[in-house]
Amino acid sequence: MNNSFNDELLIRQLVERWAVWRDAGDWERFATVWHPDGVMMATWFQGPFAEFIRVTQEGWAKGVSILHFLGGSAIEVAGDRAIAQTKMTISQRGMVEGENGPVLCDVVCTGRFYDFVTKHKGEWKVLHRQPIYEKDRIDPVDSSAVLKLDTAALATFPEGYRHLAYIQTRIGYTVKMDMPMLKGPVVDELYKRGARWLAGGALER
């Protein structure tokens, strides 16, 4: 097995462990997937991985439900650096407005994890994770329930994660409004940042 393919397998394993251990609340093992300087960028949080773990644990204690499901990966390896793109969905459950009072809903956002991965002490670790938000939708858990969303508020959020931002704002989070989506200058710049870093440049946070 050539080294590049072996590295790709190890990075894919890293990405899968991120999702499994994070969603299981296995915080001790989840911490091991990160580089010491690792940073998580999410709609509702941007910062060091240790802080991400802390606020995620706080959310768990309050009943916040966010889960992840992974699809295929495309990984580019250059020496001790790699860019990994992995298809994913983010699923969040919460209450929103309905015709007859609050309604329990699921929001599903489809996108990609765009990961800057590097070796630390001989092992691949996540240095910077930037999700790309492609499209989303909201559905009541009870299919007979009728939603009555604030359409004016909904329209203020970016198209790729509009419903996700809506439900996260409703439970008190502040949502970052300029995250990369399927198209546009923000995602184009992300790809350029990834290429520059993979070619040996500095990581541009």
PDB file of C-alpha atoms in Angstrom, residues 8 19-20 30 39 44 48-49 55-56 72 88 93 103-104 113 117 125-126 130 148 176 180 184 204:
ATOM      1  CA  GLU A   8      -5.872   9.045   3.164  1.00  0.00           C
ATOM      2  CA  ALA A  19     -18.326  12.456  14.216  1.00  0.00           C
ATOM      3  CA  VAL A  20     -18.805   9.261  16.244  1.00  0.00           C
ATOM      4  CA  PHE A  30     -13.029  13.330  20.951  1.00  0.00           C
ATOM      5  CA  VAL A  39      -9.986  25.414  15.814  1.00  0.00           C
ATOM      6  CA  TRP A  44     -22.987  28.942  16.433  1.00  0.00           C
ATOM      7  CA  PRO A  48     -10.326  26.623  19.998  1.00  0.00           C
ATOM      8  CA  PHE A  49     -11.375  22.974  20.142  1.00  0.00           C
ATOM      9  CA  VAL A  55     -19.757  24.772  25.176  1.00  0.00           C
ATOM     10  CA  THR A  56     -20.985  21.585  23.487  1.00  0.00           C
ATOM     11  CA  GLY A  72     -17.836  10.285   0.983  1.00  0.00           C
ATOM     12  CA  MET A  88     -22.048  15.409   5.745  1.00  0.00           C
ATOM     13  CA  ARG A  93     -33.844  19.064  16.841  1.00  0.00           C
ATOM     14  CA  VAL A 103     -43.680  22.458  17.484  1.00  0.00           C
ATOM     15  CA  LEU A 104     -40.787  20.013  17.817  1.00  0.00           C
ATOM     16  CA  PHE A 113     -16.566  19.388   6.291  1.00  0.00           C
ATOM     17  CA  VAL A 117      -5.299  18.310   8.690  1.00  0.00           C
ATOM     18  CA  LYS A 125      -4.887  15.675  13.634  1.00  0.00           C
ATOM     19  CA  VAL A 126      -7.559  18.251  12.776  1.00  0.00           C
ATOM     20  CA  GLN A 130     -14.593  24.803   8.325  1.00  0.00           C
ATOM     21  CA  LYS A 148     -45.771  29.153  11.443  1.00  0.00           C
ATOM     22  CA  LYS A 176     -22.150  33.661  12.077  1.00  0.00           C
ATOM     23  CA  PRO A 180     -19.146  29.378   3.086  1.00  0.00           C
ATOM     24  CA  GLY A 184     -20.000  32.385  -3.953  1.00  0.00           C
ATOM     25  CA  GLU A 204      -5.045  31.779   7.353  1.00  0.00           C
TER      26      GLU A 204
END
